[in-house]
Amino acid sequence: DQQVKQNSPSLSVQEGRISILNCDYTNSMFDYFLWYKKYPAEGPTFLISISSIKDKNEDGRFTVFLNKSAKHLSLHIVPSQPGDSAVYFCAASYTGNQFYFGTGTSLTVIP
Amino acid sequence: DVKVTQSSRYLVKRTGEKVFLECVQDMDHENMFWYRQDPGLGLRLIYFSYDVKMKEKGDIPEGYSVSREKKERFSLILESASTNQTSMYLCASSSPQGRSSAFFGQGTRLTVV
């Protein structure tokens, strides 16, 4: 049973606009959430994370928002750039030992 | 710079062959993982290990085994490769201390013909 879900398989955004990627989870025990970026034929690279004690974490153009009551997190990229085109995975953890990944959202930033 | 290194970027194997995928990390991490990535299915956990000689089954362990004889090395073994094991295989490592991310290798694209 998928505990972390990304319901949008793909997203297209104009360069300079905001990209919003969404993720939902079912396990209320999760206390740490991460976003990864993956280019074709490469391994995922860590992008940004958030602890469950926070509702927002920002790193440059990337901001992650966490809504615990809705069991929902989102990644905002502002402004979007063509180099941001990749597959984005959200992940969650509650033991520090195992990570549960979503199915990914393919972002295309159109120049 | 932290590193997780997988032994091969691309592999082509025949059905029925025994296949070894090797992964080495230089971060002294206790945890190591093997995932496979397939379109529309995301990253699915095959096996993970939280210590030398320790292993736990993930979501899709059937047809696979693992070996962890040294802390830095985690091997995935396909006992008898089948065409439905054609996939991208990703190794990762992490520390269980505090809240840390998992670091991934570059991936191995395995094709079974």
Coordinates of C-alpha atoms in Angstrom, one line a residue:
Chain A
D1 CA 0.0 0.0 0.0
Q2 CA 1.5 3.3 -1.1
Q3 CA 2.0 5.5 2.0
V4 CA 3.4 8.4 0.0
K5 CA 1.5 9.5 -3.1
Q6 CA 2.2 12.0 -5.8
N7 CA -1.0 12.2 -7.8
S8 CA 0.3 14.3 -10.7
P9 CA 2.6 12.3 -13.0
S10 CA 3.6 15.4 -14.9
L11 CA 3.6 19.2 -14.8
S12 CA 4.5 21.8 -17.3
V13 CA 5.3 25.4 -16.3
Q14 CA 6.6 28.5 -18.2
E15 CA 10.1 29.6 -17.3
G16 CA 10.0 32.3 -14.6
R17 CA 6.7 31.1 -13.2
I18 CA 6.0 29.1 -10.0
S19 CA 6.1 25.3 -10.0
I20 CA 4.1 23.6 -7.4
L21 CA 4.6 19.9 -6.8
N22 CA 2.3 18.1 -4.4
C23 CA 2.6 15.1 -2.2
D24 CA 0.2 13.3 0.2
Y25 CA 0.9 10.8 2.8
T26 CA -1.2 8.4 4.9
N27 CA 1.0 7.5 7.9
S28 CA 0.7 10.0 10.7
M29 CA 3.9 8.6 12.2
F30 CA 6.0 10.2 9.5
D31 CA 8.1 13.0 11.1
Y32 CA 10.6 13.9 8.4
F33 CA 9.9 14.7 4.7
L34 CA 12.3 15.1 1.8
W35 CA 12.2 16.1 -1.8
Y36 CA 14.6 14.6 -4.4
K37 CA 15.3 15.6 -7.9
K38 CA 16.2 13.1 -10.6
Y39 CA 17.6 13.5 -14.1
P40 CA 17.4 10.6 -16.6
A41 CA 20.1 8.0 -16.2
E42 CA 21.3 9.5 -12.9
G43 CA 20.6 8.8 -9.2
P44 CA 18.2 11.1 -7.2
T45 CA 19.8 14.1 -5.5
F46 CA 18.6 15.5 -2.3
L47 CA 16.9 18.9 -2.7
I48 CA 15.2 20.0 0.6
S49 CA 13.7 18.6 3.7
I50 CA 11.4 19.5 6.5
S51 CA 10.8 18.2 10.0
S52 CA 7.3 17.7 11.2
I53 CA 7.8 20.4 13.9
K54 CA 7.9 23.0 11.1
D55 CA 5.4 24.0 8.5
K56 CA 7.8 25.7 6.1
N57 CA 11.4 25.4 5.0
E58 CA 13.1 27.6 2.4
D59 CA 16.3 27.2 0.5
G60 CA 16.9 29.7 -2.2
R61 CA 14.3 29.2 -5.0
F62 CA 12.9 26.1 -3.2
T63 CA 10.3 26.1 -0.4
V64 CA 8.7 23.1 1.1
F65 CA 5.4 23.5 2.9
L66 CA 3.9 20.9 5.3
N67 CA 0.3 20.7 6.4
K68 CA 0.2 17.9 9.0
S69 CA -3.6 18.1 9.5
A70 CA -4.1 17.4 5.8
K71 CA -1.1 15.0 5.6
H72 CA 0.1 17.1 2.6
L73 CA 3.3 18.6 1.6
S74 CA 4.2 20.7 -1.4
L75 CA 7.4 22.0 -3.1
H76 CA 7.4 25.4 -4.6
I77 CA 10.0 26.5 -7.1
V78 CA 10.2 30.2 -7.8
P79 CA 11.2 31.2 -10.4
S80 CA 11.2 28.0 -12.4
Q81 CA 14.2 27.6 -14.8
P82 CA 14.7 25.1 -17.7
G83 CA 17.4 23.3 -15.7
D84 CA 14.7 22.4 -13.1
S85 CA 13.1 20.0 -15.7
A86 CA 13.5 16.6 -14.0
V87 CA 11.5 14.1 -12.0
Y88 CA 10.8 15.1 -8.4
F89 CA 10.2 12.5 -5.7
C90 CA 8.9 13.2 -2.3
A91 CA 9.8 10.9 0.5
A92 CA 8.9 10.4 4.2
S93 CA 10.5 8.8 7.2
Y94 CA 9.6 8.1 10.8
T95 CA 12.3 5.9 12.1
G96 CA 15.4 7.5 10.5
N97 CA 16.1 4.0 9.1
Q98 CA 13.7 3.8 6.1
F99 CA 12.4 6.1 3.5
Y100 CA 9.1 5.8 1.7
F101 CA 9.0 7.4 -1.8
G102 CA 6.2 8.7 -3.9
T103 CA 5.9 7.7 -7.6
G104 CA 7.3 11.0 -8.8
T105 CA 6.2 14.0 -10.8
S106 CA 7.9 14.9 -14.1
L107 CA 8.4 18.7 -14.3
T108 CA 9.0 20.4 -17.6
V109 CA 9.9 24.0 -17.6
I110 CA 9.2 25.6 -21.0
P111 CA 11.7 28.3 -22.1
Chain B
D1 CA 32.4 15.2 -1.2
V2 CA 30.2 12.3 -0.1
K3 CA 29.9 9.4 -2.5
V4 CA 27.8 6.3 -3.2
T5 CA 29.3 4.4 -6.1
Q6 CA 27.6 1.7 -8.1
S7 CA 29.9 -0.6 -10.0
S8 CA 28.2 -0.3 -13.4
R9 CA 26.1 2.3 -15.2
Y10 CA 24.8 -0.1 -17.7
L11 CA 24.5 -3.9 -17.8
V12 CA 23.0 -6.3 -20.3
K13 CA 22.5 -9.9 -19.0
R14 CA 20.8 -13.0 -20.3
T15 CA 17.7 -14.6 -18.8
G16 CA 18.7 -17.1 -16.1
E17 CA 22.1 -15.5 -15.4
K18 CA 23.2 -14.7 -11.8
V19 CA 23.7 -11.0 -11.6
F20 CA 25.7 -9.0 -9.0
L21 CA 25.2 -5.3 -8.5
E22 CA 27.8 -3.7 -6.2
C23 CA 27.5 -0.5 -4.2
V24 CA 30.1 1.2 -2.1
Q25 CA 29.7 4.3 0.2
D26 CA 32.4 6.4 1.8
M27 CA 30.3 8.1 4.4
D28 CA 30.6 5.4 7.2
H29 CA 26.8 5.1 7.1
E30 CA 25.1 2.3 8.9
N31 CA 22.1 2.1 6.6
M32 CA 22.2 1.0 3.0
F33 CA 19.3 0.5 0.6
W34 CA 18.6 -1.0 -2.8
Y35 CA 15.7 0.4 -4.8
R36 CA 14.4 -0.1 -8.3
Q37 CA 12.8 2.6 -10.3
D38 CA 10.2 1.9 -13.0
P39 CA 8.0 4.4 -14.9
G40 CA 4.9 5.2 -13.0
L41 CA 5.9 3.1 -10.0
G42 CA 8.5 5.4 -8.4
L43 CA 11.2 4.1 -6.2
R44 CA 10.4 0.7 -4.7
L45 CA 12.5 -0.7 -1.9
I46 CA 14.0 -4.1 -2.5
Y47 CA 16.1 -4.6 0.6
F48 CA 17.8 -2.6 3.2
S49 CA 20.5 -3.1 5.7
Y50 CA 21.1 -1.3 9.0
D51 CA 24.3 -3.0 9.9
V52 CA 26.9 -5.4 8.7
K53 CA 25.4 -8.8 8.0
M54 CA 21.9 -7.5 8.8
K55 CA 19.2 -7.2 6.2
E56 CA 15.5 -6.5 6.0
K57 CA 13.2 -7.2 3.1
G58 CA 11.6 -4.2 1.5
D59 CA 8.5 -4.1 -0.6
I60 CA 9.6 -6.3 -3.5
P61 CA 12.3 -8.7 -2.4
E62 CA 11.2 -11.6 -4.6
G63 CA 13.9 -12.8 -6.9
Y64 CA 16.6 -10.8 -5.1
S65 CA 19.0 -11.4 -2.3
V66 CA 21.6 -9.1 -0.7
S67 CA 24.9 -9.3 1.0
R68 CA 26.6 -6.9 3.4
E69 CA 29.9 -8.3 4.6
K70 CA 31.5 -4.9 5.2
K71 CA 30.0 -1.6 6.4
E72 CA 30.8 0.3 3.2
R73 CA 29.6 -2.3 0.7
F74 CA 26.1 -3.6 -0.1
S75 CA 25.5 -6.0 -2.9
L76 CA 22.3 -6.9 -4.7
I77 CA 22.1 -10.3 -6.3
L78 CA 19.6 -11.4 -8.9
E79 CA 19.7 -15.2 -8.4
S80 CA 18.3 -16.0 -11.9
A81 CA 17.7 -12.9 -14.0
S82 CA 14.3 -12.5 -15.7
T83 CA 13.1 -10.0 -18.2
N84 CA 10.8 -8.4 -15.6
Q85 CA 13.9 -7.4 -13.7
T86 CA 14.9 -5.0 -16.4
S87 CA 15.0 -1.7 -14.5
M88 CA 17.0 1.1 -13.1
Y89 CA 18.6 0.0 -9.8
L90 CA 19.5 2.6 -7.2
C91 CA 21.7 2.1 -4.2
A92 CA 21.5 4.6 -1.3
S93 CA 23.0 5.1 2.1
S94 CA 22.0 7.1 5.2
S95 CA 22.8 7.6 8.8
P96 CA 20.2 6.7 11.4
Q97 CA 21.4 9.6 13.6
G98 CA 19.1 12.5 13.9
R99 CA 17.3 13.4 10.7
S100 CA 19.4 12.9 7.6
S101 CA 18.8 12.3 4.0
A102 CA 19.6 9.3 1.9
F103 CA 22.4 9.7 -0.6
F104 CA 22.1 7.8 -3.9
G105 CA 24.5 6.3 -6.3
Q106 CA 24.3 7.1 -10.0
G107 CA 22.1 4.1 -10.8
T108 CA 22.6 0.9 -12.8
R109 CA 20.4 0.5 -15.9
L110 CA 20.0 -3.3 -16.1
T111 CA 18.6 -4.9 -19.2
V112 CA 17.7 -8.6 -19.2
V113 CA 17.4 -10.2 -22.6

